[in-house]
Structure formats: C-alpha cells, structure tokens
Coordinates of C-alpha atoms (C1' of nucleotides) in Angstrom, one line a residue:
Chain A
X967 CA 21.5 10.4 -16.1
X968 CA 17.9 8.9 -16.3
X969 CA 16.6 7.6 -13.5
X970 CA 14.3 4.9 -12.8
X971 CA 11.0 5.0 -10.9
X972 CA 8.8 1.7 -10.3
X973 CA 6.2 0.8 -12.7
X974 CA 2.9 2.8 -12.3
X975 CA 0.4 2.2 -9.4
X976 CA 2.8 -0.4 -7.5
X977 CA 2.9 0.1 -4.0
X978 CA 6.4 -0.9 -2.1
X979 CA 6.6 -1.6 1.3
X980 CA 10.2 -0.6 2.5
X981 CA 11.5 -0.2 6.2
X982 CA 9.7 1.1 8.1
X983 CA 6.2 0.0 6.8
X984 CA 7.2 -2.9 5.7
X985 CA 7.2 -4.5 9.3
X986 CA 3.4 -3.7 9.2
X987 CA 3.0 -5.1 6.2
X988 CA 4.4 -8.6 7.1
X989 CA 3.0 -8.7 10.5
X990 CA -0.7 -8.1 8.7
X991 CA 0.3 -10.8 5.5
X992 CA 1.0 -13.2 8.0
X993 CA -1.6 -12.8 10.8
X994 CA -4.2 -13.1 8.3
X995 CA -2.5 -16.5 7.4
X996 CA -2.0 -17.4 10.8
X997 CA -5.9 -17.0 11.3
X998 CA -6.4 -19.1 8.1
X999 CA -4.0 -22.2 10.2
X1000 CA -5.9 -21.8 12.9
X1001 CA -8.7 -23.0 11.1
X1002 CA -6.9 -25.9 9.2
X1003 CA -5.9 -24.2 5.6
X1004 CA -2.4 -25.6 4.4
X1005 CA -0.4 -23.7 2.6
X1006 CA -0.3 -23.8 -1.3
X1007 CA 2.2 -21.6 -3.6
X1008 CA 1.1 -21.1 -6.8
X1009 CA 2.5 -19.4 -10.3
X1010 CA 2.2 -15.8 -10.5
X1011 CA 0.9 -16.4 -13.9
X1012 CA -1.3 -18.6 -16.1
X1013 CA -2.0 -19.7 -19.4
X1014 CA -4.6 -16.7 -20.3
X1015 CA -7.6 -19.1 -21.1
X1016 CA -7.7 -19.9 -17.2
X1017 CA -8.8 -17.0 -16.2
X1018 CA -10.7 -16.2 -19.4
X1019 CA -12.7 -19.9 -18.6
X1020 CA -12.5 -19.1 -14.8
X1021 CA -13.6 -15.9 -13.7
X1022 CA -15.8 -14.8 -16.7
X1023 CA -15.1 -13.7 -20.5
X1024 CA -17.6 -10.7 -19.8
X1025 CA -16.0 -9.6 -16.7
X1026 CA -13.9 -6.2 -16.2
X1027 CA -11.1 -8.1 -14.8
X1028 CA -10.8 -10.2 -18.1
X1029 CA -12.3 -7.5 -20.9
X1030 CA -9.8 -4.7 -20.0
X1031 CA -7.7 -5.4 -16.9
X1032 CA -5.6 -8.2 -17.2
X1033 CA -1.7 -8.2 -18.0
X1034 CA -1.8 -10.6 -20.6
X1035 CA 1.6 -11.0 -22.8
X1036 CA 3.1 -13.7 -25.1
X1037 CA 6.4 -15.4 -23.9
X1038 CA 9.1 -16.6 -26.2
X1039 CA 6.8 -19.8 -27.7
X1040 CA 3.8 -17.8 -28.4
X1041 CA 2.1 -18.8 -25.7
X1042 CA -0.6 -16.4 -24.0
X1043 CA 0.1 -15.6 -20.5
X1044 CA -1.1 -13.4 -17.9
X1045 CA -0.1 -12.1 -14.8
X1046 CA -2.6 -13.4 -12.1
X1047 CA -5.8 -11.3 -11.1
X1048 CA -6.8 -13.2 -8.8
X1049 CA -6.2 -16.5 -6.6
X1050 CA -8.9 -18.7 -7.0
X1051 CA -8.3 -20.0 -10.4
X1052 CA -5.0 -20.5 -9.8
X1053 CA -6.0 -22.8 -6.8
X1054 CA -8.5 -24.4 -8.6
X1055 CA -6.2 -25.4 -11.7
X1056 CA -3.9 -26.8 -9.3
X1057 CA -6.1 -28.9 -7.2
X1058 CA -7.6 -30.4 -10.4
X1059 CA -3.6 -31.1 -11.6
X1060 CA -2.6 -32.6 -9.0
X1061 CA -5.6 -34.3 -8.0
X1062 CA -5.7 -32.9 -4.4
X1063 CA -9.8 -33.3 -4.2
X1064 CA -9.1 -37.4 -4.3
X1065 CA -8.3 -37.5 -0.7
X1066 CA -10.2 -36.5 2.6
X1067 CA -12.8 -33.7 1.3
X1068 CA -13.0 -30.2 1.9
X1069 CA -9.5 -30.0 0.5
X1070 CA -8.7 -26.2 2.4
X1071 CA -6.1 -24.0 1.3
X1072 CA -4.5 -20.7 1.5
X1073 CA -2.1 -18.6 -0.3
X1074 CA -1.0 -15.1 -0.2
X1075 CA 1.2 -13.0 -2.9
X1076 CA 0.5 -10.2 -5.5
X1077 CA -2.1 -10.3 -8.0
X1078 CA -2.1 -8.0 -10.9
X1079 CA -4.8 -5.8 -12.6
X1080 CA -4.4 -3.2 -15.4
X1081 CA -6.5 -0.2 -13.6
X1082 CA -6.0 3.4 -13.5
X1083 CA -4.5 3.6 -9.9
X1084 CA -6.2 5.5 -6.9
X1085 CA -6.6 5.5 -3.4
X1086 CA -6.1 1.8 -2.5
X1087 CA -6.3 0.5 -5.6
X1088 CA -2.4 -0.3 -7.1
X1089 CA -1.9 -2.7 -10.6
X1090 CA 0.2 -5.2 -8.3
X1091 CA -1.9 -6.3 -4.6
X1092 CA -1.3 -8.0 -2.2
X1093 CA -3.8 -10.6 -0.8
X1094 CA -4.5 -13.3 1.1
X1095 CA -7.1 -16.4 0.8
X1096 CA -8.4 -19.2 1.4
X1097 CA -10.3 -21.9 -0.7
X1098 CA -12.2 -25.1 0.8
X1099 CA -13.4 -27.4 -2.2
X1100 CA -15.4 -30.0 -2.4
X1101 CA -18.1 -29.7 0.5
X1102 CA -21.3 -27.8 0.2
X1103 CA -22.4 -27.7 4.0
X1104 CA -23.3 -24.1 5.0
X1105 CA -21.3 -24.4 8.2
X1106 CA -18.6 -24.2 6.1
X1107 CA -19.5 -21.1 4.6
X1108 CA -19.7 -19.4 7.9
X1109 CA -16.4 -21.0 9.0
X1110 CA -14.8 -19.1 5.7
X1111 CA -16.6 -15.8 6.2
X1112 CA -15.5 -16.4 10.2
X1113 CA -11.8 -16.7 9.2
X1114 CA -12.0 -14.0 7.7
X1115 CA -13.2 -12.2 10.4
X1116 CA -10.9 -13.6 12.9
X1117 CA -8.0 -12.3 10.7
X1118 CA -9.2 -8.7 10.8
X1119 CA -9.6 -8.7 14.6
X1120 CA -6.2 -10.1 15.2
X1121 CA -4.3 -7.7 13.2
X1122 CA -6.4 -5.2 15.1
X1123 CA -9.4 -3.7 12.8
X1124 CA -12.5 -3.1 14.5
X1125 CA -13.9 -0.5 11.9
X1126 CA -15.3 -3.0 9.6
X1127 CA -18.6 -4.8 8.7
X1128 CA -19.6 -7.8 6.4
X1129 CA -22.5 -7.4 3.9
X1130 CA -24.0 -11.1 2.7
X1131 CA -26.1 -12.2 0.2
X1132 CA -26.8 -15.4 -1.4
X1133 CA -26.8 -15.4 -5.8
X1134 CA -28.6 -18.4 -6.2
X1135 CA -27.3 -21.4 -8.7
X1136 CA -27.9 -22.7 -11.6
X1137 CA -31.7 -23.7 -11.1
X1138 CA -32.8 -20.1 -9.6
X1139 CA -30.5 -17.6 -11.0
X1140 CA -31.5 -18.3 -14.8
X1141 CA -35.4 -17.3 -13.8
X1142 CA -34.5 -14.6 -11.6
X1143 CA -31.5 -13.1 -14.2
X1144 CA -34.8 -13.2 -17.2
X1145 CA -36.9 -11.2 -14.5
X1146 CA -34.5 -9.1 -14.0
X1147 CA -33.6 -8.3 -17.8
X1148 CA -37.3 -7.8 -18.3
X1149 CA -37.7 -5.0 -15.4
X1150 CA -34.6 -3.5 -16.6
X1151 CA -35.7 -2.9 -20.4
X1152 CA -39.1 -1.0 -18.9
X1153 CA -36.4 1.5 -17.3
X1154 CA -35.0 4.3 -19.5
X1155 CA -31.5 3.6 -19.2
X1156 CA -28.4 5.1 -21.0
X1157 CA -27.1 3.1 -23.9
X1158 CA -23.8 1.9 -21.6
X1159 CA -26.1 0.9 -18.8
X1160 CA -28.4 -0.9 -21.0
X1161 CA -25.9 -2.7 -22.7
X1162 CA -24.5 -4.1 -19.1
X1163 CA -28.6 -4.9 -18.5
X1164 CA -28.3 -7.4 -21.8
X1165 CA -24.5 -9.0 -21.0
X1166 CA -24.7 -9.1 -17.0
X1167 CA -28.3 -7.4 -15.6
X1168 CA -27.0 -7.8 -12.2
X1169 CA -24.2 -5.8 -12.4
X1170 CA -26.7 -2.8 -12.9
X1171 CA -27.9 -3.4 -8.9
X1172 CA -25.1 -2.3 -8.4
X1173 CA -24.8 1.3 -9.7
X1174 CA -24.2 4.5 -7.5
X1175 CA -26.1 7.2 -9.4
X1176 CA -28.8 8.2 -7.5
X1177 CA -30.7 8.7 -10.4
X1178 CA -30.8 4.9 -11.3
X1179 CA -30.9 4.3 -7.7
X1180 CA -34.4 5.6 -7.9
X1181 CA -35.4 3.6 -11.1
X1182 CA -34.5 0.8 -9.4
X1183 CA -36.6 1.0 -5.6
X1184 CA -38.5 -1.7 -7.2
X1185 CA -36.2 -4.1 -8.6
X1186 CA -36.7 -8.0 -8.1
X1187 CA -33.8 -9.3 -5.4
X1188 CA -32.7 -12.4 -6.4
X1189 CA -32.7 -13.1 -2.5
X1190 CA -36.3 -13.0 -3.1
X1191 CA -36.1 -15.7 -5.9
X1192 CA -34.1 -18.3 -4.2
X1193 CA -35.1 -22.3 -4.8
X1194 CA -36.0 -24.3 -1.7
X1195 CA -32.2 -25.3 -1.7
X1196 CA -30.4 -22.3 -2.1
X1197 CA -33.0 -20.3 0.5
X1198 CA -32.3 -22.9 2.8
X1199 CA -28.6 -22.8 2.4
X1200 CA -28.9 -19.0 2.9
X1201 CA -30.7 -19.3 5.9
X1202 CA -28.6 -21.8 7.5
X1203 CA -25.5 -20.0 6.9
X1204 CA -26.8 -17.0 8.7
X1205 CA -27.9 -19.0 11.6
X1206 CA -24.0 -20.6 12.2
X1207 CA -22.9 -16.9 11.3
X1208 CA -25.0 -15.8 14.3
X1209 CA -24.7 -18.5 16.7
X1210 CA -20.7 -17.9 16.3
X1211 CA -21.4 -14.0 17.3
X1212 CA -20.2 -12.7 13.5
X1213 CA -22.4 -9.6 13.2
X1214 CA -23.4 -9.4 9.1
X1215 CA -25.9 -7.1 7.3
X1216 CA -27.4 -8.7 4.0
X1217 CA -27.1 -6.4 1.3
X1218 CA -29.0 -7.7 -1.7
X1219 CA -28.2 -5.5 -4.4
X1220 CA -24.4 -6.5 -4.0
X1221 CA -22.4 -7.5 -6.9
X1222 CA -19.0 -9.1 -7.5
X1223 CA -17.1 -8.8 -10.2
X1224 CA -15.8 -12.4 -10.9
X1225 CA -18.9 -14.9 -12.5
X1226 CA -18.4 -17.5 -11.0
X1227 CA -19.8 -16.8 -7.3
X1228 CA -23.1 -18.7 -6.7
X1229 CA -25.0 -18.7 -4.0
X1230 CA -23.7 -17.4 -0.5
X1231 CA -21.3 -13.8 -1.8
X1232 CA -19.9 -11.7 1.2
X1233 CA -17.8 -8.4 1.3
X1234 CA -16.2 -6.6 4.2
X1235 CA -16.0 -2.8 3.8
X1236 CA -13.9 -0.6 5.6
X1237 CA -15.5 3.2 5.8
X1238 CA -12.3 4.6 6.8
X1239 CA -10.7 4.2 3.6
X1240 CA -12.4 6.2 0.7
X1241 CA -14.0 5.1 -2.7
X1242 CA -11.9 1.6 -2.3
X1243 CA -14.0 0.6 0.9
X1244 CA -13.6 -3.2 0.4
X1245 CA -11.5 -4.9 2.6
X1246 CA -12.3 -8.4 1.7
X1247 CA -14.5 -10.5 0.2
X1248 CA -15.7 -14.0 -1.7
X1249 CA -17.8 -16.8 -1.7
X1250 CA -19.4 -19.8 -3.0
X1251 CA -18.1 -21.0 -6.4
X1252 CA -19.8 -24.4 -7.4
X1253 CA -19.2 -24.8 -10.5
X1254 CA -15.5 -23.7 -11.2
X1255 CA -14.7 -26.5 -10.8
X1256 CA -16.3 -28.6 -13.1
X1257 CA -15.9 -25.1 -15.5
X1258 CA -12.2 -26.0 -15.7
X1259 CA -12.4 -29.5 -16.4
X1260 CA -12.4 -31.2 -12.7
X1261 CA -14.5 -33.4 -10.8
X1262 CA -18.2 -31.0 -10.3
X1263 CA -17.3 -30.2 -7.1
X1264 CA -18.2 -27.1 -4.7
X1265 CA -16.1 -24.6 -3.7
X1266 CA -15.8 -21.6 -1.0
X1267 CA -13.1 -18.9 -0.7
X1268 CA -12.2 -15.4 0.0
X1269 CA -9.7 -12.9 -0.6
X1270 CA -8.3 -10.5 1.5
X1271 CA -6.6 -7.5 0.5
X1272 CA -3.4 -6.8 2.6
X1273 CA -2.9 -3.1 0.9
X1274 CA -6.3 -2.3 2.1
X1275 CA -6.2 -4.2 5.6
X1276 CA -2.7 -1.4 6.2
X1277 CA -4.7 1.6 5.1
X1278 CA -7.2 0.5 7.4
X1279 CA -5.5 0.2 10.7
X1280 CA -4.0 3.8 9.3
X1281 CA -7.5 4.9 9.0
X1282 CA -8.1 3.7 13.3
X1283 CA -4.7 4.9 13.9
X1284 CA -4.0 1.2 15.3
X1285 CA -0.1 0.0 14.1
X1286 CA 0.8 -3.5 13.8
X1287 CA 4.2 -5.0 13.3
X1288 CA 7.4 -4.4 15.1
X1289 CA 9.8 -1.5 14.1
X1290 CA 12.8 -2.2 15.6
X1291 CA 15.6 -4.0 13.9
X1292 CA 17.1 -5.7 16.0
X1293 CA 16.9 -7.1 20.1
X1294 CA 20.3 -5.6 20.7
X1295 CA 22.9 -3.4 19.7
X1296 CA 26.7 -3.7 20.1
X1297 CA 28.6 -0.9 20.8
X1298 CA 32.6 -1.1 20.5
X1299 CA 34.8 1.3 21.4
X1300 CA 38.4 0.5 19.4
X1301 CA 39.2 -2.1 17.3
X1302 CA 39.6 -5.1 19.7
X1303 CA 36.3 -4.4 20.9
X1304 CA 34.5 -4.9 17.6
X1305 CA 36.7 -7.9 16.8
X1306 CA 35.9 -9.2 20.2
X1307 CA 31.8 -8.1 19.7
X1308 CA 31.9 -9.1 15.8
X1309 CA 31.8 -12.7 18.0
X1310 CA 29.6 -11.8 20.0
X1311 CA 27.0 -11.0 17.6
X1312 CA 27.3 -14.6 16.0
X1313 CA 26.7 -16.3 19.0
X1314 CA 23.5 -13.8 19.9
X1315 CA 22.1 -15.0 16.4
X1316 CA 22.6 -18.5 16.5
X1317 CA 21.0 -18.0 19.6
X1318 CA 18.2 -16.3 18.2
X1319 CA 18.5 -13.1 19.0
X1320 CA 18.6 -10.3 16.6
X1321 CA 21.8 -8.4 17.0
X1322 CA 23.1 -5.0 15.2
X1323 CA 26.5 -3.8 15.5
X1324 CA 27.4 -0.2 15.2
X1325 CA 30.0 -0.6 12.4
X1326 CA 32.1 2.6 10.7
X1327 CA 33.8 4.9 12.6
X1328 CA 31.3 7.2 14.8
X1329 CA 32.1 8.4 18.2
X1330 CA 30.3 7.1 21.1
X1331 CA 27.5 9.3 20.9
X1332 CA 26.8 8.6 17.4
X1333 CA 27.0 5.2 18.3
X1334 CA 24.2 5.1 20.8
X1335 CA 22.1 7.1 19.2
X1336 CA 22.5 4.2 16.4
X1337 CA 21.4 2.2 19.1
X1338 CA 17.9 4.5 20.5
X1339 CA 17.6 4.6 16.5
X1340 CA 17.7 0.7 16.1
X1341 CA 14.7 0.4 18.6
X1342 CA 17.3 -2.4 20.3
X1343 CA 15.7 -2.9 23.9
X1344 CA 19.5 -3.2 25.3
X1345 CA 23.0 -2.1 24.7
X1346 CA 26.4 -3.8 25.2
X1347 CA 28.7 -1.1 25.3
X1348 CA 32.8 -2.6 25.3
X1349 CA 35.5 -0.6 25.2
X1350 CA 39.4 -0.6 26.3
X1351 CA 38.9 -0.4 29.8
X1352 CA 35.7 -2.9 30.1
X1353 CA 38.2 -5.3 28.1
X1354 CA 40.7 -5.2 30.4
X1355 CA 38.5 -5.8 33.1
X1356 CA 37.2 -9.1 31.1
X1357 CA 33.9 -7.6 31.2
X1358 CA 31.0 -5.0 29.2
X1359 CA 28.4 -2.9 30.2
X1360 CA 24.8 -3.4 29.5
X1361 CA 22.1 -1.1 29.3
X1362 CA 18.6 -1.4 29.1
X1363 CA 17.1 1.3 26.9
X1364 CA 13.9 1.8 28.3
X1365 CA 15.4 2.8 32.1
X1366 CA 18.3 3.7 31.1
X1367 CA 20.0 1.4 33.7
X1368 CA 23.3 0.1 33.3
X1369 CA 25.6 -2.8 34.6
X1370 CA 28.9 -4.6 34.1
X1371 CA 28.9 -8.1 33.6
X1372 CA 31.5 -10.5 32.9
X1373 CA 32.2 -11.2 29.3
X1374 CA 32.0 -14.8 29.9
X1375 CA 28.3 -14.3 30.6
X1376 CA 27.4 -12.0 28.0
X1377 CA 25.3 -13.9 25.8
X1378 CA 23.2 -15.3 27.9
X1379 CA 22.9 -11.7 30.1
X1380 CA 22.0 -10.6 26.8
X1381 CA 19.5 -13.4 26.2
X1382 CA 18.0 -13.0 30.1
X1383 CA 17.5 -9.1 28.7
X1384 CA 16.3 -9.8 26.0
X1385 CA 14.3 -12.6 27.4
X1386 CA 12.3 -10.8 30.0
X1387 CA 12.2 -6.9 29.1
X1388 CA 14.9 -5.6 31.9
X1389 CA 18.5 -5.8 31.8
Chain B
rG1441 C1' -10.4 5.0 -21.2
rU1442 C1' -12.7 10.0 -18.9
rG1443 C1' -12.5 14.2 -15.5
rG1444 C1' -10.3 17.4 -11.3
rG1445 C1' -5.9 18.5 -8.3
rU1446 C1' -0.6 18.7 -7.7
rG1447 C1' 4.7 18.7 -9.5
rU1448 C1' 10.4 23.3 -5.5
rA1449 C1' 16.2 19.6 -1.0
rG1450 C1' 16.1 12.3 0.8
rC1451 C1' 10.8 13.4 3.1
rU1452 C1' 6.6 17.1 4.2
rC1453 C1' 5.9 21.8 2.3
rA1454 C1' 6.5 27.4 2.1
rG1455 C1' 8.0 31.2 -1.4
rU1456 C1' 9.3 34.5 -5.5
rC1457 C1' 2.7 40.5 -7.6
rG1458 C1' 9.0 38.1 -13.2
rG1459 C1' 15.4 39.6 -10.9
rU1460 C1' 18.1 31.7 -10.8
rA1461 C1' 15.0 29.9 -3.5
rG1462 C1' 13.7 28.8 2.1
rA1463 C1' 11.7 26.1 6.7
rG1464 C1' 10.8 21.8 9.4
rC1465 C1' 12.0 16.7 9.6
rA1466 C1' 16.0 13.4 8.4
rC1467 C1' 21.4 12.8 8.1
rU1468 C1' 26.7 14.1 10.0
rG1469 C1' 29.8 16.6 13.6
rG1470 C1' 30.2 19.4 18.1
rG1471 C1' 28.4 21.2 23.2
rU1472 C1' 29.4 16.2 26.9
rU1473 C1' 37.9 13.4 24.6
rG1474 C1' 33.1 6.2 27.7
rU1475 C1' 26.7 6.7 26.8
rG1476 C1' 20.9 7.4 23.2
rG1477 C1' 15.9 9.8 23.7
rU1478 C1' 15.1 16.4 25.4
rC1479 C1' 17.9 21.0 24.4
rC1480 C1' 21.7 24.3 21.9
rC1481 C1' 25.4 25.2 17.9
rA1482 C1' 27.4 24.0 13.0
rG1483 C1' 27.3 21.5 8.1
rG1484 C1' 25.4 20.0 2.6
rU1485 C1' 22.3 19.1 -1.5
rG1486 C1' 18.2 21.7 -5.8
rU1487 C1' 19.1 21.1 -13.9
rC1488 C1' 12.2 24.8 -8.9
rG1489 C1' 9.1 17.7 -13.6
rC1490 C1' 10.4 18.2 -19.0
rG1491 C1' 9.9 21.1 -23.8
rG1492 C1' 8.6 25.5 -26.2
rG1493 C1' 6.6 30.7 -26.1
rU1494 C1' 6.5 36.0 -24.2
rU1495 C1' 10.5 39.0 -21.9
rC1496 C1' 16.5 42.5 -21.0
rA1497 C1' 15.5 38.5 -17.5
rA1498 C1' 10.9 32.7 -16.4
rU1499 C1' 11.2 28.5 -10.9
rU1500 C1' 7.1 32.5 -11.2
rC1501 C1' 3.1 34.3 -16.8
rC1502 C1' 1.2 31.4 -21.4
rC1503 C1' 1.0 26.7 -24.4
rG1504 C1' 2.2 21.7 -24.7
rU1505 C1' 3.9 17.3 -22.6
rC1506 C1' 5.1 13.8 -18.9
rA1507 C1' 4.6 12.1 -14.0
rC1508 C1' 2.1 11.7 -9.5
rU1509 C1' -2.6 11.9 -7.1
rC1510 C1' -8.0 11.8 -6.2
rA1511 C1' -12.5 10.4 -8.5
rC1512 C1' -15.7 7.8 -12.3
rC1513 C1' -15.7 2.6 -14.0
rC1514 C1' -14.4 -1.7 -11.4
rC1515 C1' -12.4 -4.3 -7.5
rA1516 C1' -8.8 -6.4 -2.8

RNA sequence: GUGGGUGUAGCUCAGUCGGUAGAGCACUGGGUUGUGGUCCCAGGUGUCGCGGGUUCAAUUCCCGUCACUCACCCCA
C-alpha cells in the first residue's frame, strides 16, 4: 500500500507544537493591533503578472522560485511569495487609500517559494505583516520597524538585532547604481558575479566570499550617496528609532531580495538559527504603488517570518503557547456517571471553559493518567457512590488536593478552579 | 540547479567484522478491584528506504535510485 508524505519542504505544525505556533502567529498580530493595523485577508494566489510587475522581473523570487501554474481557463497563476503585492492590489481594487491616509494593514498566512529546503527555509511559510500606505513621514517608519520589535519581545525573543539602511529613490539611486556598475567592472569578477553586477549591481554587496569581500573594502555605499531628502529621511528615522529605545546597527551593504524597497530597508537576524538568520524584515516601497496602476502613493511594510520566530525561541530555549488541552477533565466511573458528566461538559463549554472527558473504557488509573496527560489544571472524578451522594470529587492537579462538592454546584466549582488556579 | 551527510519500531537511535535485529521514549494492562505525576512488572509492531549485483546466505559489501537533511544561491 503506498503511502503518502506531504509535499517537499512543508513544515506542519501538529499538537504539540502547534500551540507555539498559534500563540507566536497571533502575538505578532496582536502587537500589529496595538498599533492600529486592521486586519485584511487576502488570496493565496495572484494572477502571475502581479508579482512579476510587483516585486521585480530580475528578482530570484520571480526568475526561479515562484509556483506559477495555469488553472482551467489558461490563466497564469501563482501561489503567493510574498504579502505585499497582494495588499497592494487590493487597496488599489477597492480603493481603500480614498479614505483617512496611512491606510495600515496586516495579514498573516503562508506564502510559497520554489527553494531547495534547509534549515528554516520550507516552500510553504508562514508570516506575518504589516503595510501602512500612503504617508511618507519617517515617524512612521520607525513605528513599522518598532512593531516589529514589539512583536518579538512579546512572544519572548531577546536574541535578536535589527540592521538598517536607507536605498535611496528614484533621484539618488540611479547615480549611485552607475557608480556602482562602474567600480564593479574594474574588479575581476567571475562571469555569474559579473553578470549580477550588469542586471542588479547591488545584489553583489551582498556576497559572502571572503575573497570578494576583499575586492569590495572600497565600494561606494549608497548611504553615502543619498539626496538631501532621502539623507534627511534616513536620519530622522534613526532619531524616532532612538528616542523610542529600539537599538539598530546600520548595515550598508545590506540587500533585499524584492525591487521594489526604496529608501529606509531593515532586517532582524536571529544568530541562533544557522545560515537562515533572518527573522524579519521590510521597508519603504514608494513606488509600488503607482507600479501597479494606483494613486503614486508611499508605502512601508514588513514581514515576519513565524517558522523562523519558533526556531528562535527554540534556539533561547524560551516556549510560548499553552500545551494543555483542555481546563478540566471529567472522569466517570460507570455509565450513569458519563451520561450525567457528558452534561456536564456542555455546560463547562458554553461556559467557556475547555473541558475533556475520558471517554472508552479504561480503568480509573488510566483515566487519570488521561487527565495528568491532558495538562487539565483540575479533575471531577464521579462515580456510583459520589452519585448517590448527589455529589463529585474535585481535584486540583497541581496539589493534589481533593474535595466533594455538591453536583448542583459543579460547574461553577469548576469555573471558581478554573478561575483562580486552586480547587 | 550544485555539493556533503543520513535512511533500522509511532519518535530518538544502537547493532549485525555477511547468518533475516535491539534499547530508550511513547502507548496499553497490572502492582494499587475509586485516583495522575515517581517506581516495579508485563505486552506489540519492523517488507532494516527502494531496485539490482556479489554470495550458500545481504539489513550489513558494491552499484544505481528515491527520500530526508545540512550547506551554496536566495530569503521569512
């Protein structure tokens, strides 16, 4: 019998992981709330030519790693590599930037990228961002790259650091991207490493061979080649960064892999994790917008990667996310115990409490050990006699202590338990 | 796409200098016929990744292949 196994390099998150999983998805959102991002869910894919248009025909991500198919009218679709296009499409459709400006939003769900899988690096991740369109005010980009921030420290990561750097726009970057190109040809490069010198020069700042490290000790920085406008910008968004206590490093040789980043571009690495050290990262996009047919308007974002965020707080040995499935667990002993706690159990969850019931036929011990299993703080254990009585026992788990209480009063006993940590 | 590593029980792995295989964890029951976590006892499962070659005999050696994994590239 053949068997199946999930497509290759897709992480699942299953029991118990998974509660880590959620709790770090959505305190990363929670931090984005806090900070005035509605929600927005978008398609999981796109007609192809968005992302083409959007992130960059000359990009990896578009060249060789998207999941691009036909569906049954012909039409090119791909599986989404990212977020911010998506957003982008959708505030232009729906004309979300003709109201109260920044429009801020924030989404979270897989993305998909055809890469040979590695260490933190799967085909289908899981992220979550945040866009603000329409405002070009540097205190905005610090309240995006603060977010940010604010999300990692709530799930618990303190291993981290944020490298900054500002790309320019469209009145320095052409200048500084011939300056570059002209350094570069002096260098005696390999043929692949020349070619990325002619299609995207600054890509090559980015390379980790010593060797060209050397070659390039002298390179122009585009930080150095900033207008009046963009250096200002620059500088201004490292003053609110400092004034609201977000340590950054500037890192001027760093690269991202989408094109359409201008001007302020951060990244949060995590050391702990391996060659896949980035945690996070995004920034200013001010012409996307107007790229995919929309009012010119500005734009900020970032993308956080929940995959990595869990190997992280692996990496500090810090967990996240609660284990146990359920508040309490119901023990019956007999069959009119379990019809009578069957009941039970409903009224405990329209209470909102989350309840478990030992169901086939194990002993007693079985039973409770179902219940240390369950991670249940408490215990209502019923049997023939306690029945009889008109009443059950309940035990907290942590002391072990046990008492009888009337039947009558059992939900809310449970819910007082429950309530306060001690039966 | 290119390299290295690894494929043995549900999981983590040991092992057989060639004679068809074990431990821990997990699971179930019992010790304790109404009480979990610690302890003790008992219980089961493997086409030893797949295909071929050498051999009396291959899970072991050889070749191929597939999968997983780490790394390059790139990114979350």
């Amino acid at each position: 019998m053949a068997t199946f196994a999930a497509p290759k390099g897709i992480p699942e998150y299953y029991p118990p992981t998974s509660a880590a999983f959620i709790a770090v998805r959505d305190t990363l959102l929670r931090a984005c709330a806090l900070a005035g991002y509605g929600y927005i869910e978008l398609p999981v894919f796109e007609e192809t030519a968005l992302y083409a248009r959007g992130v960059g025909e000359s990009t990896d991500v578009v060249t060789k790693e998207m999941y691009t198919f036909a569906d049954r009218g012909d039409r090119s679709v791909t599986l989404r590599p990212e977020g911010t296009a998506g957003v982008v499409r959708s505030v232009i459709e729906h004309g979300l930037d003709r109201g109260q400006l920044p429009v801020k939003l924030c989404y979270a769900g897989p993305f998909f990228r055809y890469e040979q899988p590695q260490a933190g690096r799967y085909r289908q991740l899981q992220q979550v961002g945040i866009e603000a369109i329409g405002v070009d005010d540097p205190a905005l980009d610090a309240e995006v790259i603060a977010v940010a921030d604010a999300g990692y420290r709530a799930v618990g990561l303190t291993g981290y650091r944020l490298e900054l750097t500002s790309l320019g726009d469209e009145n320095c970057r052409p200048a500084y991207r011939a300056l570059l190109q002209e350094f570069l040809r002096k260098l005696p490069l390999d043929d692949a490493t020349r070619q990325r010198a002619e299609l995207n020069p600054l890509r090559v700042l980015d390379d980790k061979r010593p060797e060209v490290r050397a070659l390039l000790a002298d390179v122009p920085l585009m930080v150095d080649h900033l207008c009046a406008e963009c250096r200002e910008h620059f500088d201004r968004v490292k003053g609110y960064l400092t004034e609201l206590g977000v340590k950054f490093a500037e890192n001027p040789r760093m690269v991202r892999g989408l094109d359409y980043y201008t001007r302020t571009t951060f990244e949060f690495v995590h050391d702990g994790l391996g060659a896949q050290s980035g945690i996070g990262g995004g920034g200013r996009y001010d012409r996307l917008m107007a790229e995919l047919g929309g009012e010119p308007r500005s734009g900020i974002g970032f993308g956080l990667g929940v995959d990595r965020v869990l190997l992280s707080l692996q990496a500090e040995g810090t967990s996240i996310g609660d284990t146990a499935s359920c508040d309490v667990y119901l023990v019956p002993l007999g069959d009119a115990a379990k019809a009578r706690l069957v009941v039970v159990a409903g009224a405990l969850r329209s209470a909102g409490v989350r309840v478990d019931l030992a169901y086939g036929g194990k002993g007693l011990k079985g039973m409770m050990r179902g219940a240390d299993r369950s991670g249940a703080r408490c215990t209502v254990v019923l049997g023939e006699r306690d029945l009889a009585d008109g009443t059950a026992q309940l035990k907290d788990m942590v002391t072990g202590e046990q008492r009888t209480v009337p039947l009558a009063d059992l939900v809310s006993a449970v819910e007082h338990a429950v309530g306060d940590g001690s039966a």
